[in-house]
């Protein structure tokens, strides 16, 4: 029942985003649309941003469950992230229109970092963020992804995001992956 209510609240938020408008979406509006009290909303989410993050994490969790075991989680997830923005599957453009962009940027930075860490764990079975090279790479990738995502949101990118990611993959990810495979592969 609780999980159903949580998903019902998310669906109500989605409906409000789809309707558009230029004003911020409030907890009261979401609760009213969902037919629940504000207390019920706050039982499930601490605020609208928590709801947005829950929606995104659920989506990514489903994607991770379907990723092939090909040691290429990074490229697979980049395709998913680009598709998410190109198709606006989760109404991310609506989030940026109705919510505080600075808060979303910080939230998405943490979210993308977590995705990249999961990709690394998926491909190598370990992700030692205490390792200086691993941490540097994850943070650099996070900033690159955030920059590209925000350029897409602002319609300020002069090429297709997939082209940027192909180059990023070729010049940074592949060499890093090769070094990490050598470091983290079991010794025969």
PDB file of C-alpha atoms in Angstrom:
ATOM      1  CA  UNK A   1       0.000   0.000   0.000  1.00  0.00           C
ATOM      2  CA  UNK A   2       2.764   2.469   0.949  1.00  0.00           C
ATOM      3  CA  UNK A   3       4.681   1.810  -2.266  1.00  0.00           C
ATOM      4  CA  UNK A   4       1.481   2.255  -4.288  1.00  0.00           C
ATOM      5  CA  UNK A   5       0.838   5.616  -2.617  1.00  0.00           C
ATOM      6  CA  UNK A   6       4.415   6.673  -3.303  1.00  0.00           C
ATOM      7  CA  UNK A   7       4.097   5.823  -6.996  1.00  0.00           C
ATOM      8  CA  UNK A   8       0.693   7.510  -7.121  1.00  0.00           C
ATOM      9  CA  UNK A   9       2.259  10.715  -5.770  1.00  0.00           C
ATOM     10  CA  UNK A  10       5.029  10.495  -8.390  1.00  0.00           C
ATOM     11  CA  UNK A  11       2.389  10.043 -11.119  1.00  0.00           C
ATOM     12  CA  UNK A  12       0.525  13.125  -9.863  1.00  0.00           C
ATOM     13  CA  UNK A  13       3.739  15.154 -10.029  1.00  0.00           C
ATOM     14  CA  UNK A  14       4.342  13.877 -13.574  1.00  0.00           C
ATOM     15  CA  UNK A  15       0.858  15.017 -14.594  1.00  0.00           C
ATOM     16  CA  UNK A  16       1.502  18.504 -13.243  1.00  0.00           C
ATOM     17  CA  UNK A  17       4.821  18.724 -15.091  1.00  0.00           C
ATOM     18  CA  UNK A  18       3.168  17.547 -18.316  1.00  0.00           C
ATOM     19  CA  UNK A  19       0.542  20.275 -17.991  1.00  0.00           C
ATOM     20  CA  UNK A  20       3.324  22.830 -18.113  1.00  0.00           C
ATOM     21  CA  UNK A  21       3.024  26.369 -16.918  1.00  0.00           C
ATOM     22  CA  UNK A  22       5.725  28.612 -15.609  1.00  0.00           C
ATOM     23  CA  UNK A  23       5.222  28.471 -11.860  1.00  0.00           C
ATOM     24  CA  UNK A  24       6.945  26.180  -9.416  1.00  0.00           C
ATOM     25  CA  UNK A  25       5.048  23.031  -8.521  1.00  0.00           C
ATOM     26  CA  UNK A  26       4.259  22.862  -4.812  1.00  0.00           C
ATOM     27  CA  UNK A  27       3.811  19.972  -2.417  1.00  0.00           C
ATOM     28  CA  UNK A  28       0.214  21.119  -1.919  1.00  0.00           C
ATOM     29  CA  UNK A  29      -0.482  20.871  -5.656  1.00  0.00           C
ATOM     30  CA  UNK A  30       1.044  17.391  -5.869  1.00  0.00           C
ATOM     31  CA  UNK A  31      -0.806  16.144  -2.773  1.00  0.00           C
ATOM     32  CA  UNK A  32      -4.092  17.576  -4.050  1.00  0.00           C
ATOM     33  CA  UNK A  33      -3.618  16.004  -7.486  1.00  0.00           C
ATOM     34  CA  UNK A  34      -2.710  12.657  -5.891  1.00  0.00           C
ATOM     35  CA  UNK A  35      -5.702  12.832  -3.561  1.00  0.00           C
ATOM     36  CA  UNK A  36      -3.539  12.498  -0.467  1.00  0.00           C
ATOM     37  CA  UNK A  37      -2.777  14.766   2.454  1.00  0.00           C
ATOM     38  CA  UNK A  38       0.403  16.802   2.735  1.00  0.00           C
ATOM     39  CA  UNK A  39       1.286  14.552   5.677  1.00  0.00           C
ATOM     40  CA  UNK A  40       1.106  11.528   3.379  1.00  0.00           C
ATOM     41  CA  UNK A  41       3.349  13.306   0.881  1.00  0.00           C
ATOM     42  CA  UNK A  42       5.868  14.082   3.631  1.00  0.00           C
ATOM     43  CA  UNK A  43       5.664  10.522   4.920  1.00  0.00           C
ATOM     44  CA  UNK A  44       7.049   9.377   1.558  1.00  0.00           C
ATOM     45  CA  UNK A  45       9.206  12.328   0.481  1.00  0.00           C
ATOM     46  CA  UNK A  46      11.007  15.120   2.301  1.00  0.00           C
ATOM     47  CA  UNK A  47      10.302  17.570  -0.565  1.00  0.00           C
ATOM     48  CA  UNK A  48       9.683  17.794  -4.321  1.00  0.00           C
ATOM     49  CA  UNK A  49      13.383  17.266  -5.033  1.00  0.00           C
ATOM     50  CA  UNK A  50      13.316  14.021  -3.074  1.00  0.00           C
ATOM     51  CA  UNK A  51      10.377  12.922  -5.249  1.00  0.00           C
ATOM     52  CA  UNK A  52      12.292  13.801  -8.441  1.00  0.00           C
ATOM     53  CA  UNK A  53      15.356  11.932  -7.219  1.00  0.00           C
ATOM     54  CA  UNK A  54      13.241   8.892  -6.290  1.00  0.00           C
ATOM     55  CA  UNK A  55      11.718   8.878  -9.776  1.00  0.00           C
ATOM     56  CA  UNK A  56      15.148   9.095 -11.440  1.00  0.00           C
ATOM     57  CA  UNK A  57      16.725   6.446  -9.209  1.00  0.00           C
ATOM     58  CA  UNK A  58      13.875   4.018  -9.856  1.00  0.00           C
ATOM     59  CA  UNK A  59      14.341   4.507 -13.580  1.00  0.00           C
ATOM     60  CA  UNK A  60      18.108   3.940 -13.379  1.00  0.00           C
ATOM     61  CA  UNK A  61      17.677   0.897 -11.100  1.00  0.00           C
ATOM     62  CA  UNK A  62      15.425  -0.680 -13.728  1.00  0.00           C
ATOM     63  CA  UNK A  63      18.007   0.090 -16.412  1.00  0.00           C
ATOM     64  CA  UNK A  64      20.822  -1.447 -14.352  1.00  0.00           C
ATOM     65  CA  UNK A  65      18.812  -4.636 -13.915  1.00  0.00           C
ATOM     66  CA  UNK A  66      18.610  -4.921 -17.702  1.00  0.00           C
ATOM     67  CA  UNK A  67      22.246  -4.050 -18.528  1.00  0.00           C
ATOM     68  CA  UNK A  68      24.122  -6.775 -20.373  1.00  0.00           C
ATOM     69  CA  UNK A  69      27.126  -8.303 -18.637  1.00  0.00           C
ATOM     70  CA  UNK A  70      29.477  -7.067 -21.360  1.00  0.00           C
ATOM     71  CA  UNK A  71      31.835  -4.975 -19.217  1.00  0.00           C
ATOM     72  CA  UNK A  72      30.614  -1.832 -20.931  1.00  0.00           C
ATOM     73  CA  UNK A  73      28.159  -0.367 -18.427  1.00  0.00           C
ATOM     74  CA  UNK A  74      29.519   3.157 -18.963  1.00  0.00           C
ATOM     75  CA  UNK A  75      28.648   3.274 -22.676  1.00  0.00           C
ATOM     76  CA  UNK A  76      25.314   1.569 -22.093  1.00  0.00           C
ATOM     77  CA  UNK A  77      24.378   4.078 -19.378  1.00  0.00           C
ATOM     78  CA  UNK A  78      25.489   7.049 -21.473  1.00  0.00           C
ATOM     79  CA  UNK A  79      23.099   5.890 -24.190  1.00  0.00           C
ATOM     80  CA  UNK A  80      20.333   5.617 -21.590  1.00  0.00           C
ATOM     81  CA  UNK A  81      21.075   9.093 -20.188  1.00  0.00           C
ATOM     82  CA  UNK A  82      21.144  10.663 -23.661  1.00  0.00           C
ATOM     83  CA  UNK A  83      17.895   8.907 -24.604  1.00  0.00           C
ATOM     84  CA  UNK A  84      16.362  10.125 -21.359  1.00  0.00           C
ATOM     85  CA  UNK A  85      17.071  13.731 -22.338  1.00  0.00           C
ATOM     86  CA  UNK A  86      16.355  13.368 -26.071  1.00  0.00           C
ATOM     87  CA  UNK A  87      12.957  11.776 -25.476  1.00  0.00           C
ATOM     88  CA  UNK A  88      12.336  13.642 -22.205  1.00  0.00           C
ATOM     89  CA  UNK A  89      11.099  10.335 -20.794  1.00  0.00           C
ATOM     90  CA  UNK A  90      11.077  11.578 -17.206  1.00  0.00           C
ATOM     91  CA  UNK A  91      10.089  15.152 -18.102  1.00  0.00           C
ATOM     92  CA  UNK A  92      13.463  16.495 -17.026  1.00  0.00           C
ATOM     93  CA  UNK A  93      12.892  19.678 -19.034  1.00  0.00           C
ATOM     94  CA  UNK A  94       9.736  20.200 -16.966  1.00  0.00           C
ATOM     95  CA  UNK A  95      11.717  19.718 -13.763  1.00  0.00           C
ATOM     96  CA  UNK A  96      14.115  22.446 -14.854  1.00  0.00           C
ATOM     97  CA  UNK A  97      11.203  24.726 -15.757  1.00  0.00           C
ATOM     98  CA  UNK A  98       9.368  24.278 -12.434  1.00  0.00           C
ATOM     99  CA  UNK A  99      12.117  23.740  -9.864  1.00  0.00           C
ATOM    100  CA  UNK A 100      15.219  25.551  -8.643  1.00  0.00           C
ATOM    101  CA  UNK A 101      18.004  24.878 -11.129  1.00  0.00           C
ATOM    102  CA  UNK A 102      20.819  25.189  -8.568  1.00  0.00           C
ATOM    103  CA  UNK A 103      19.255  22.563  -6.324  1.00  0.00           C
ATOM    104  CA  UNK A 104      18.647  20.284  -9.323  1.00  0.00           C
ATOM    105  CA  UNK A 105      22.264  20.728 -10.468  1.00  0.00           C
ATOM    106  CA  UNK A 106      23.590  19.701  -7.054  1.00  0.00           C
ATOM    107  CA  UNK A 107      21.147  16.799  -6.825  1.00  0.00           C
ATOM    108  CA  UNK A 108      21.974  15.614 -10.351  1.00  0.00           C
ATOM    109  CA  UNK A 109      25.706  15.886  -9.687  1.00  0.00           C
ATOM    110  CA  UNK A 110      25.355  13.425  -6.814  1.00  0.00           C
ATOM    111  CA  UNK A 111      23.011  11.269  -8.867  1.00  0.00           C
ATOM    112  CA  UNK A 112      25.330  11.083 -11.893  1.00  0.00           C
ATOM    113  CA  UNK A 113      28.324  10.392  -9.642  1.00  0.00           C
ATOM    114  CA  UNK A 114      26.394   7.475  -8.116  1.00  0.00           C
ATOM    115  CA  UNK A 115      25.497   6.169 -11.590  1.00  0.00           C
ATOM    116  CA  UNK A 116      29.131   6.304 -12.691  1.00  0.00           C
ATOM    117  CA  UNK A 117      30.243   4.561  -9.514  1.00  0.00           C
ATOM    118  CA  UNK A 118      27.671   1.825 -10.151  1.00  0.00           C
ATOM    119  CA  UNK A 119      28.904   1.473 -13.745  1.00  0.00           C
ATOM    120  CA  UNK A 120      32.440   1.037 -12.468  1.00  0.00           C
ATOM    121  CA  UNK A 121      31.290  -1.549  -9.917  1.00  0.00           C
ATOM    122  CA  UNK A 122      29.234  -3.303 -12.612  1.00  0.00           C
ATOM    123  CA  UNK A 123      32.233  -3.553 -14.955  1.00  0.00           C
ATOM    124  CA  UNK A 124      35.003  -4.296 -12.447  1.00  0.00           C
ATOM    125  CA  UNK A 125      33.160  -5.656  -9.413  1.00  0.00           C
ATOM    126  CA  UNK A 126      34.780  -3.032  -7.195  1.00  0.00           C
ATOM    127  CA  UNK A 127      34.884   0.728  -6.899  1.00  0.00           C
ATOM    128  CA  UNK A 128      37.453   2.001  -4.446  1.00  0.00           C
ATOM    129  CA  UNK A 129      36.700   5.710  -4.233  1.00  0.00           C
ATOM    130  CA  UNK A 130      39.622   6.014  -1.830  1.00  0.00           C
ATOM    131  CA  UNK A 131      41.853   5.241  -4.822  1.00  0.00           C
ATOM    132  CA  UNK A 132      43.069   8.628  -6.093  1.00  0.00           C
ATOM    133  CA  UNK A 133      42.852   7.708  -9.793  1.00  0.00           C
ATOM    134  CA  UNK A 134      39.367   6.199  -9.470  1.00  0.00           C
ATOM    135  CA  UNK A 135      38.037   9.183  -7.514  1.00  0.00           C
ATOM    136  CA  UNK A 136      39.591  11.678  -9.951  1.00  0.00           C
ATOM    137  CA  UNK A 137      38.082   9.848 -12.908  1.00  0.00           C
ATOM    138  CA  UNK A 138      34.611   9.626 -11.348  1.00  0.00           C
ATOM    139  CA  UNK A 139      34.575  13.324 -10.436  1.00  0.00           C
ATOM    140  CA  UNK A 140      35.876  14.353 -13.881  1.00  0.00           C
ATOM    141  CA  UNK A 141      33.250  12.226 -15.634  1.00  0.00           C
ATOM    142  CA  UNK A 142      30.557  13.654 -13.376  1.00  0.00           C
ATOM    143  CA  UNK A 143      31.478  17.236 -14.257  1.00  0.00           C
ATOM    144  CA  UNK A 144      31.678  16.378 -17.963  1.00  0.00           C
ATOM    145  CA  UNK A 145      28.249  14.730 -17.907  1.00  0.00           C
ATOM    146  CA  UNK A 146      26.674  17.581 -15.939  1.00  0.00           C
ATOM    147  CA  UNK A 147      28.128  20.095 -18.395  1.00  0.00           C
ATOM    148  CA  UNK A 148      26.813  18.219 -21.408  1.00  0.00           C
ATOM    149  CA  UNK A 149      23.409  17.626 -19.809  1.00  0.00           C
ATOM    150  CA  UNK A 150      23.031  21.309 -18.923  1.00  0.00           C
ATOM    151  CA  UNK A 151      24.109  22.321 -22.428  1.00  0.00           C
ATOM    152  CA  UNK A 152      21.402  20.046 -23.824  1.00  0.00           C
ATOM    153  CA  UNK A 153      18.847  21.538 -21.411  1.00  0.00           C
ATOM    154  CA  UNK A 154      19.852  25.049 -22.455  1.00  0.00           C
ATOM    155  CA  UNK A 155      19.923  24.077 -26.139  1.00  0.00           C
ATOM    156  CA  UNK A 156      23.456  25.494 -26.122  1.00  0.00           C
ATOM    157  CA  UNK A 157      25.350  22.511 -27.460  1.00  0.00           C
ATOM    158  CA  UNK A 158      26.664  22.830 -31.008  1.00  0.00           C
ATOM    159  CA  UNK A 159      26.877  19.095 -31.746  1.00  0.00           C
ATOM    160  CA  UNK A 160      25.023  15.961 -30.867  1.00  0.00           C
ATOM    161  CA  UNK A 161      25.722  14.776 -27.310  1.00  0.00           C
ATOM    162  CA  UNK A 162      26.447  11.257 -28.575  1.00  0.00           C
ATOM    163  CA  UNK A 163      29.397  12.655 -30.562  1.00  0.00           C
ATOM    164  CA  UNK A 164      30.859  14.243 -27.431  1.00  0.00           C
ATOM    165  CA  UNK A 165      30.462  11.008 -25.522  1.00  0.00           C
ATOM    166  CA  UNK A 166      32.063   8.957 -28.311  1.00  0.00           C
ATOM    167  CA  UNK A 167      35.113  11.218 -28.160  1.00  0.00           C
ATOM    168  CA  UNK A 168      35.099  11.174 -24.374  1.00  0.00           C
ATOM    169  CA  UNK A 169      34.899   7.386 -24.488  1.00  0.00           C
ATOM    170  CA  UNK A 170      37.712   7.109 -27.036  1.00  0.00           C
ATOM    171  CA  UNK A 171      40.150   9.516 -25.415  1.00  0.00           C
ATOM    172  CA  UNK A 172      39.420   9.072 -21.711  1.00  0.00           C
ATOM    173  CA  UNK A 173      37.207   6.135 -20.820  1.00  0.00           C
ATOM    174  CA  UNK A 174      38.820   3.399 -22.921  1.00  0.00           C
ATOM    175  CA  UNK A 175      42.381   4.135 -21.706  1.00  0.00           C
ATOM    176  CA  UNK A 176      41.127   4.388 -18.113  1.00  0.00           C
ATOM    177  CA  UNK A 177      39.172   1.140 -18.459  1.00  0.00           C
ATOM    178  CA  UNK A 178      42.299  -0.619 -19.755  1.00  0.00           C
ATOM    179  CA  UNK A 179      44.367   0.611 -16.800  1.00  0.00           C
ATOM    180  CA  UNK A 180      41.659  -0.381 -14.328  1.00  0.00           C
ATOM    181  CA  UNK A 181      41.182  -3.799 -15.923  1.00  0.00           C
ATOM    182  CA  UNK A 182      44.886  -4.428 -15.449  1.00  0.00           C
ATOM    183  CA  UNK A 183      44.732  -3.241 -11.830  1.00  0.00           C
ATOM    184  CA  UNK A 184      41.517  -4.974 -10.753  1.00  0.00           C
ATOM    185  CA  UNK A 185      41.605  -8.175 -12.808  1.00  0.00           C
ATOM    186  CA  UNK A 186      42.327 -11.306 -10.798  1.00  0.00           C
ATOM    187  CA  UNK A 187      45.881 -12.544 -11.210  1.00  0.00           C
ATOM    188  CA  UNK A 188      45.997 -15.985 -12.826  1.00  0.00           C
TER     189      UNK A 188
END
